[in-house]
Each structure stands twice: as structure tokens, then as C-alpha cells.
JSON list of C-alpha atoms in Angstrom, two decimals:
[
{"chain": "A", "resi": 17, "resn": "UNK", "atom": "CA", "xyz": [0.00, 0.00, 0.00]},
{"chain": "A", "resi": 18, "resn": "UNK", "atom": "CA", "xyz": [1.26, 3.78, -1.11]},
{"chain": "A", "resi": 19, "resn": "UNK", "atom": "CA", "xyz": [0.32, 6.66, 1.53]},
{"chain": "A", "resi": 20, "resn": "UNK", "atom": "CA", "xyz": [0.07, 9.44, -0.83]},
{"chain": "A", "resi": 21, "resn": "UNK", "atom": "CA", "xyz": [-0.01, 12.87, 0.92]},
{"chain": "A", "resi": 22, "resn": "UNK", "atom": "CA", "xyz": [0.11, 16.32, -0.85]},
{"chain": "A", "resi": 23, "resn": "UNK", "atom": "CA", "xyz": [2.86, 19.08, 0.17]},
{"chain": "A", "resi": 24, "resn": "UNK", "atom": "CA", "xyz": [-0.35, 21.29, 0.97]},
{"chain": "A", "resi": 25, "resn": "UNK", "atom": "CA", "xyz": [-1.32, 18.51, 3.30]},
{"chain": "A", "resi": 26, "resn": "UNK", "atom": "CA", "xyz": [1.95, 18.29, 5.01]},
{"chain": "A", "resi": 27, "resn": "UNK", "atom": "CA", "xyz": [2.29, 21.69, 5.29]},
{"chain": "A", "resi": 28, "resn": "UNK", "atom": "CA", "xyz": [-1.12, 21.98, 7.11]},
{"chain": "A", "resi": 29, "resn": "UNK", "atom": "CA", "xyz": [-0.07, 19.60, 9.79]},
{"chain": "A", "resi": 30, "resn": "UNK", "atom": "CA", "xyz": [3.80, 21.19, 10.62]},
{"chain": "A", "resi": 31, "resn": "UNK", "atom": "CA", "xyz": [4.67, 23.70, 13.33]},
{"chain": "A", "resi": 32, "resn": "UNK", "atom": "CA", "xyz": [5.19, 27.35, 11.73]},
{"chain": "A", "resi": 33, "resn": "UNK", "atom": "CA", "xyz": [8.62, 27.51, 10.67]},
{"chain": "A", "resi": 34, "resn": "UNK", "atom": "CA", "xyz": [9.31, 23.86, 10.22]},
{"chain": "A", "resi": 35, "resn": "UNK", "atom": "CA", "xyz": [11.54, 22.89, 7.16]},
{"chain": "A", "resi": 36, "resn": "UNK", "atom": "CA", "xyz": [10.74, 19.89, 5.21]},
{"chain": "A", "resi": 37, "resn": "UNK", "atom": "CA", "xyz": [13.27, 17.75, 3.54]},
{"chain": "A", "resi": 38, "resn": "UNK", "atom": "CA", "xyz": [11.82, 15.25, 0.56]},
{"chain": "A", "resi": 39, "resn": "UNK", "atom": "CA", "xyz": [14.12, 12.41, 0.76]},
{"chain": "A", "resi": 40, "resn": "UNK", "atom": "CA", "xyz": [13.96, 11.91, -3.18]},
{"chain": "A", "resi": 41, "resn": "UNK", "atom": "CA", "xyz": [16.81, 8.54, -3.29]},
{"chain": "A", "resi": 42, "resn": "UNK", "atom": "CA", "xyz": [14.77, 5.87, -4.83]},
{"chain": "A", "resi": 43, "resn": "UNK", "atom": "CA", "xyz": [12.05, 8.68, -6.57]},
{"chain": "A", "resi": 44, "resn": "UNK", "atom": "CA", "xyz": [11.81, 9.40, -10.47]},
{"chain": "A", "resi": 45, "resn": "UNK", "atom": "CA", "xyz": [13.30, 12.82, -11.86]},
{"chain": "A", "resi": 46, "resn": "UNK", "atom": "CA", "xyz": [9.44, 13.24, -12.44]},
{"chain": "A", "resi": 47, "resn": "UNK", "atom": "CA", "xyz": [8.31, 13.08, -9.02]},
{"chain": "A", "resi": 48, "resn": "UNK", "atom": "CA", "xyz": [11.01, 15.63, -7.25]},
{"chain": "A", "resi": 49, "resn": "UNK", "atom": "CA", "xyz": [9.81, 17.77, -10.71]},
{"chain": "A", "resi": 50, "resn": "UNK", "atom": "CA", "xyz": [6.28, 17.21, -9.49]},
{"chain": "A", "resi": 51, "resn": "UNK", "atom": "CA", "xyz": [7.02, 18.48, -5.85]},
{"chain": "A", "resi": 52, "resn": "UNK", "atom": "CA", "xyz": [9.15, 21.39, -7.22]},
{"chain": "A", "resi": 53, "resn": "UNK", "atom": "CA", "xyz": [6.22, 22.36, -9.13]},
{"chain": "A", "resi": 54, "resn": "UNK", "atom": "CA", "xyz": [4.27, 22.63, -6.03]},
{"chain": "A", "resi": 55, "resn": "UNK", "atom": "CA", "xyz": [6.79, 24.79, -4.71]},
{"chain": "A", "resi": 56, "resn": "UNK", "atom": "CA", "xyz": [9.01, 22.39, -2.63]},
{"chain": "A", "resi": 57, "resn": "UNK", "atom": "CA", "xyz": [12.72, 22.68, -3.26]},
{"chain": "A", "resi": 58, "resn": "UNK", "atom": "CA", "xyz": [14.51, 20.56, -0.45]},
{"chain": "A", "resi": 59, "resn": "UNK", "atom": "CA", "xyz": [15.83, 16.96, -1.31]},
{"chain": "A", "resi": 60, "resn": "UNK", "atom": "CA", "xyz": [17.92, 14.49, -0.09]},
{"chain": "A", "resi": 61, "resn": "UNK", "atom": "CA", "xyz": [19.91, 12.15, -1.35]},
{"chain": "A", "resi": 62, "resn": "UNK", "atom": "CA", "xyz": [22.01, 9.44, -0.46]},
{"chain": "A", "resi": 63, "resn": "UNK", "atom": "CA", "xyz": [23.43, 7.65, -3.52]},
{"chain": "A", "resi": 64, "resn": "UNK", "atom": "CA", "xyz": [26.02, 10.24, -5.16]},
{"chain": "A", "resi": 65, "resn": "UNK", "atom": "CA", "xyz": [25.57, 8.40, -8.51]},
{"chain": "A", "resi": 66, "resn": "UNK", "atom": "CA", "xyz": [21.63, 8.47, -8.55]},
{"chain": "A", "resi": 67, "resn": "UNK", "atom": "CA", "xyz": [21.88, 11.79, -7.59]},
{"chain": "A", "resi": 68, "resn": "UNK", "atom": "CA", "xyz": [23.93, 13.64, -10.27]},
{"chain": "A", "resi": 69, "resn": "UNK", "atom": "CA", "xyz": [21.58, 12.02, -12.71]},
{"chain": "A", "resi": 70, "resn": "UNK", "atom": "CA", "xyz": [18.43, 13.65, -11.14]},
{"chain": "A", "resi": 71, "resn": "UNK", "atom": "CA", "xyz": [20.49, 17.23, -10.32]},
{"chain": "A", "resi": 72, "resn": "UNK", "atom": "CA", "xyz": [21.92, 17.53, -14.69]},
{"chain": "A", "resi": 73, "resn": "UNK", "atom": "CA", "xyz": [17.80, 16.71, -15.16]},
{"chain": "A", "resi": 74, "resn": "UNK", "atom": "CA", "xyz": [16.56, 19.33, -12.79]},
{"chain": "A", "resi": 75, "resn": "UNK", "atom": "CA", "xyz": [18.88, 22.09, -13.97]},
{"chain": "A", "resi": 76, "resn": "UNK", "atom": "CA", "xyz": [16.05, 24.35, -14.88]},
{"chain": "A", "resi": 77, "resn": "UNK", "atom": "CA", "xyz": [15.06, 24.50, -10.71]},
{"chain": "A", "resi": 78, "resn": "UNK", "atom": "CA", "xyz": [17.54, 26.94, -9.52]},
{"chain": "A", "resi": 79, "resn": "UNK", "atom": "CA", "xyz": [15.32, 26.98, -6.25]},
{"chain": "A", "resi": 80, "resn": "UNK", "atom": "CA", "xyz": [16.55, 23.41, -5.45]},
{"chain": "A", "resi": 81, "resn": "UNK", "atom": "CA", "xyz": [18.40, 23.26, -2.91]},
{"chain": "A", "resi": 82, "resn": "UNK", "atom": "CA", "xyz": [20.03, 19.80, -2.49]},
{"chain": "A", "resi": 83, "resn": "UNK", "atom": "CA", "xyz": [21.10, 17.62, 0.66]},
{"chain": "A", "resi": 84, "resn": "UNK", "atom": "CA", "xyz": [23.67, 15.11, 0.76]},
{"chain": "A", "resi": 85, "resn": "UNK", "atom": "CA", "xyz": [22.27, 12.83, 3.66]},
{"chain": "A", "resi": 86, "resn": "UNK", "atom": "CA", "xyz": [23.71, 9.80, 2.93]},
{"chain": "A", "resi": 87, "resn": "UNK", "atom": "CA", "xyz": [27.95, 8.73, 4.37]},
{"chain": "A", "resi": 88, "resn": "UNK", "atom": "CA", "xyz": [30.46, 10.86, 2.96]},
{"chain": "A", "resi": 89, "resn": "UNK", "atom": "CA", "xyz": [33.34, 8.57, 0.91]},
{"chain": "A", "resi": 90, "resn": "UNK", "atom": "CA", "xyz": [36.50, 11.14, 0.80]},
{"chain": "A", "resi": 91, "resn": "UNK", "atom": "CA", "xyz": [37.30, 10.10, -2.69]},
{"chain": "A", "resi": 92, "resn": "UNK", "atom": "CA", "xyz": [33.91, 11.59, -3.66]},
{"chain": "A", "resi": 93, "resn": "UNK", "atom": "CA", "xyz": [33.80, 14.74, -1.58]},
{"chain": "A", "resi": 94, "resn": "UNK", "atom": "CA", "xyz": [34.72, 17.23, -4.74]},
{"chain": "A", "resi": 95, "resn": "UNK", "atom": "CA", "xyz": [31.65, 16.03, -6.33]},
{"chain": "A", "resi": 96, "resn": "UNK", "atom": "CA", "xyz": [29.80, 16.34, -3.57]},
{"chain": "A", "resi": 97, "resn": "UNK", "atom": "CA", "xyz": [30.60, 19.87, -2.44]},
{"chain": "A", "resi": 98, "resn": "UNK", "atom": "CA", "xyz": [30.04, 20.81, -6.38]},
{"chain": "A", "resi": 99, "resn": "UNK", "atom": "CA", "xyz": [26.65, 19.66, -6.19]},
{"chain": "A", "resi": 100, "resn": "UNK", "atom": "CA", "xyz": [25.43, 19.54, -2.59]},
{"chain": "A", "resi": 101, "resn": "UNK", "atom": "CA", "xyz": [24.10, 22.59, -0.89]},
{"chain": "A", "resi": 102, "resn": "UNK", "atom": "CA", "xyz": [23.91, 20.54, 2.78]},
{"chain": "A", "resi": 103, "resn": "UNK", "atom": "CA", "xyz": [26.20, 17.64, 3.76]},
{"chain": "A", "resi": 104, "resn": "UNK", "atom": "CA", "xyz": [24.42, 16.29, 6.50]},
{"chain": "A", "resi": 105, "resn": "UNK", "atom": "CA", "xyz": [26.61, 13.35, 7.51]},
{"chain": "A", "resi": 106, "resn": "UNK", "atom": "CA", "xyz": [30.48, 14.89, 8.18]},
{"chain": "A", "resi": 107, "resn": "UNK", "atom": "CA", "xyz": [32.04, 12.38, 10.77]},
{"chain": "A", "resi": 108, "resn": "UNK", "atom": "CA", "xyz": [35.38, 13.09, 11.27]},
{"chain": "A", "resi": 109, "resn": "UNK", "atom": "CA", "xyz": [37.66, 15.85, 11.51]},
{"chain": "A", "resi": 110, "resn": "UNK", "atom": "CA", "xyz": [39.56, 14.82, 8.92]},
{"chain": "A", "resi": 111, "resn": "UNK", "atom": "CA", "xyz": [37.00, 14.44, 6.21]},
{"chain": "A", "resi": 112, "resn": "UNK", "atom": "CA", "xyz": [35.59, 17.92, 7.06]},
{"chain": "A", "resi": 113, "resn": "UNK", "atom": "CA", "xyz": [39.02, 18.84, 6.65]},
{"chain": "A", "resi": 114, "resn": "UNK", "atom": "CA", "xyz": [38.64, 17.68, 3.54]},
{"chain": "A", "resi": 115, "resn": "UNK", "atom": "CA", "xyz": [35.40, 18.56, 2.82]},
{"chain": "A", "resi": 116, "resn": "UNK", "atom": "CA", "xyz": [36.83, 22.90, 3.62]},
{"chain": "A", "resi": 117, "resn": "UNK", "atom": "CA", "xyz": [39.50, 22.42, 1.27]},
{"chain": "A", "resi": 118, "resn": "UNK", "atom": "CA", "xyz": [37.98, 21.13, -1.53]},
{"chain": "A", "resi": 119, "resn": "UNK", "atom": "CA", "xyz": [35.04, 23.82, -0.97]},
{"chain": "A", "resi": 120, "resn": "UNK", "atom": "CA", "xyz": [38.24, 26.54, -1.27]},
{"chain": "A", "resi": 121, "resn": "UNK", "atom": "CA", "xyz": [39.42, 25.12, -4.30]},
{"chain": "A", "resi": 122, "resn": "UNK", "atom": "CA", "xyz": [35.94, 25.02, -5.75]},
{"chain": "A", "resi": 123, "resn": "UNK", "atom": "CA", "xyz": [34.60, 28.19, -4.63]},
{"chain": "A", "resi": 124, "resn": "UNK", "atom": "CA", "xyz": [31.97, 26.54, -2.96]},
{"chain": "A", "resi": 125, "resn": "UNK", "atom": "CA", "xyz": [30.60, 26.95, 0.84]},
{"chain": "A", "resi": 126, "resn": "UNK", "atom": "CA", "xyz": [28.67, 24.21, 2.00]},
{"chain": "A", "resi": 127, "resn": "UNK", "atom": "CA", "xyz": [26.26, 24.00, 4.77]},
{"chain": "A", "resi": 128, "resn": "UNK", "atom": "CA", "xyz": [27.55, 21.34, 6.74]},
{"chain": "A", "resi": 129, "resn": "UNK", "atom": "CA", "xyz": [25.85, 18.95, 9.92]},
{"chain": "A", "resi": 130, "resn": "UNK", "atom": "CA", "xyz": [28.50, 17.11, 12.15]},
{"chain": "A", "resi": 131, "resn": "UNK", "atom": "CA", "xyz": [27.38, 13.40, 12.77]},
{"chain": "A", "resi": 132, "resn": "UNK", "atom": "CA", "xyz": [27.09, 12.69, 16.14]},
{"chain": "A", "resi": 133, "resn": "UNK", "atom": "CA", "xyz": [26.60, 9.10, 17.73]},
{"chain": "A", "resi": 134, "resn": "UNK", "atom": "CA", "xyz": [25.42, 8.98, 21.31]},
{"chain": "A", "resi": 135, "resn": "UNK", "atom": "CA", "xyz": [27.03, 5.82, 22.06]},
{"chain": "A", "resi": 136, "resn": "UNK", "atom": "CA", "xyz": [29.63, 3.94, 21.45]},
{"chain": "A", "resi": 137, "resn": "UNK", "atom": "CA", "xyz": [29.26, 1.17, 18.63]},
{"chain": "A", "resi": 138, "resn": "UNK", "atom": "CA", "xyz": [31.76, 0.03, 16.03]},
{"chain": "A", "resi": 139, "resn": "UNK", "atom": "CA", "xyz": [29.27, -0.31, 13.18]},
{"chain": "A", "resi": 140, "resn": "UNK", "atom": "CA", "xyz": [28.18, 3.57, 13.65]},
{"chain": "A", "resi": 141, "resn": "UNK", "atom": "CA", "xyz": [30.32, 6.61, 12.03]},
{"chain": "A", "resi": 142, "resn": "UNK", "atom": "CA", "xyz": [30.20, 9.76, 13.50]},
{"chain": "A", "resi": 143, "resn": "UNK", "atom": "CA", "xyz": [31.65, 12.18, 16.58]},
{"chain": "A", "resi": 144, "resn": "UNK", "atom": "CA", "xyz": [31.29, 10.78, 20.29]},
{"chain": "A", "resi": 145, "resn": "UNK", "atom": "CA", "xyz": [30.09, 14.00, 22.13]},
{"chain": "A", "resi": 146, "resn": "UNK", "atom": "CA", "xyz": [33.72, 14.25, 23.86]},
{"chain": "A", "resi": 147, "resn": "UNK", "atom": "CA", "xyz": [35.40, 13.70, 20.63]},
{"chain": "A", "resi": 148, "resn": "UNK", "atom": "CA", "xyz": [33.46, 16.46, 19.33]},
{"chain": "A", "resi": 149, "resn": "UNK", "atom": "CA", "xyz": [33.71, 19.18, 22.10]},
{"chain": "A", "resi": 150, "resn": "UNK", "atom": "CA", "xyz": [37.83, 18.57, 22.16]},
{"chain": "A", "resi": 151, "resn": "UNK", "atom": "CA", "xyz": [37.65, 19.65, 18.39]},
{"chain": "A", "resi": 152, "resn": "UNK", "atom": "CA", "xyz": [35.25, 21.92, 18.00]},
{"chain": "A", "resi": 153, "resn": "UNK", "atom": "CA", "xyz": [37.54, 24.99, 18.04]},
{"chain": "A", "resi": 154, "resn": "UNK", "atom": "CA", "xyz": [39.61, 23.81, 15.06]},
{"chain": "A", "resi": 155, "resn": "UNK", "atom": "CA", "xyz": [36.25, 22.70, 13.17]},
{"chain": "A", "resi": 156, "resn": "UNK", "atom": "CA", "xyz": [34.38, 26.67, 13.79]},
{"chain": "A", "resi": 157, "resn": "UNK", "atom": "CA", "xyz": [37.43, 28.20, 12.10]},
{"chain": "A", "resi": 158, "resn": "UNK", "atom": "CA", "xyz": [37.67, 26.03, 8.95]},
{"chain": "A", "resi": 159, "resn": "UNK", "atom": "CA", "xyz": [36.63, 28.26, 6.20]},
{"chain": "A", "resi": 160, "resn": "UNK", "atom": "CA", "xyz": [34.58, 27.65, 3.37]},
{"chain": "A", "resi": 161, "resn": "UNK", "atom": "CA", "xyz": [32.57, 25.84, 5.07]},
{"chain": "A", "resi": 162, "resn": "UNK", "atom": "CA", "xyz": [29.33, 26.72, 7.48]},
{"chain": "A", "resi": 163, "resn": "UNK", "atom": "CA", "xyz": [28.60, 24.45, 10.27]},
{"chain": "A", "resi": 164, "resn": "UNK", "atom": "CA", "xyz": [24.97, 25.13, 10.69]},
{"chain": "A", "resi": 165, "resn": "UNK", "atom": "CA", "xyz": [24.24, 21.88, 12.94]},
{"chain": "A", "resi": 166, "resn": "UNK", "atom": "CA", "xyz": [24.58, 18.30, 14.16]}
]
């Protein structure tokens, strides 16, 4: 069975102010053009592949804004902060490293999220809260990049 709600619909049921990202991995070009005609212009995507291919098709949106929420490989970061407005999923230090000077080279600022895990667990990326907080000064000061959340 398909739950098929209207952007209207959603909207009518959100707190004021609340941003709403489509997660579009998995949807037709056609769909995301669909919700873009309705006026909604945030969508993720996980699968850097899949998502070049809808981003060359949706050129003609230049209200899209487009979210990287999937894990960030460093051999694909250039692409990524050449197409991505949001990288949702930075885990490390040194991949945001990364991530700031490929965004200089580029010209590009990304809006970035750290990844934070709340526990300990081998199969999960991301910062442990202390691992974070004993960084955090050398990640604010990176430039090219804007650290808008975690």
C-alpha cells in the first residue's frame, strides 16, 4: 500500500517555521519535478551516482536546494561539495578537513551537519560528544565551510 499525501497537506499539519526535507533517493526525476512544481525545493539524497543524474535533469530548478544525507566517501567529496548545498553526515575531523579544502578550491561553501553518535558502537560513524567538544575549536574556524548543525 502507497500513503500518498500532498505538500499542501503536510504543510497543514507542521509547526510554523518547520523545514521539510523530501528524501527523493529511490524517486523518479518526475516526481522531485512534481514536488518542485508545487513549490518544494529541499531533497535528499544518499546515492552520489543516482543523484547527479536527477540534479543535470533538474537544472532548470535553480530553487533546489540539495542535501547530501547519505555517508560521505572522501574520494567523492569534490563532487559532492560541487553539487550539494547541505552535507548532513560529516564524521570526522579529517573528512571535514577535507570537505573545507575542496570547498576553497571550488569556490563553494557548504552547509555542513556534524554526525554525532550517542554511544559507542563500532558499526556507527560519526563524533562521540567528547570527541566532538575537544575539536570543535579547530572545526568553527575552517573556512569555506558553514557548520549550521549536528
Amino acid at each position: 500500500m502507497t500513503l500518498k499525501i500532498t505538500l499542501k497537506e503536510i504543510e497543514a499539519i507542521v509547526p510554523s517555521g518547520t523545514k521539510i526535507l523530501a528524501v527523493s533517493k529511490g524517486q523518479s526525476v518526475n516526481a522531485i519535478r512534481d514536488l518542485a512544481l508545487e513549490g518544494h525545493y529541499a531533497f535528499g539524497e544518499s546515492k552520489l551516482q543516482e543523484a547527479l543524474l536527477k540534479i543535470n535533469h533538474l537544472k532548470e530548478f535553480q530553487e533546489i536546494q540539495w542535501h547530501f544525507i547519505g555517508k560521505v566517501q572522501s574520494n567523492k567529496v569534490r563532487q559532492i561539495v560541487c553539487n550539494f548545498d547541505f552535507i548532513h553526515s560529516a564524521d570526522s575531523l579529517k573528512l571535514i578537513e577535507r570537505i573545507s579544502r575542496i570547498a576553497a578550491e571550488e569556490g563553494k561553501t557548504p552547509n555542513l551537519m556534524a554526525q554525532v553518535k550517542f554511544r559507542p558502537d563500532e558499526n556507527k560513524s560519526g563524533f562521540l560528544e567528547k570527541d566532538l567538544l575537544s575539536v570543535w575549536n579547530q572545526l568553527i574556524v575552517l573556512p569555506n565551510i558553514n557548520i549550521i548543525g549536528l
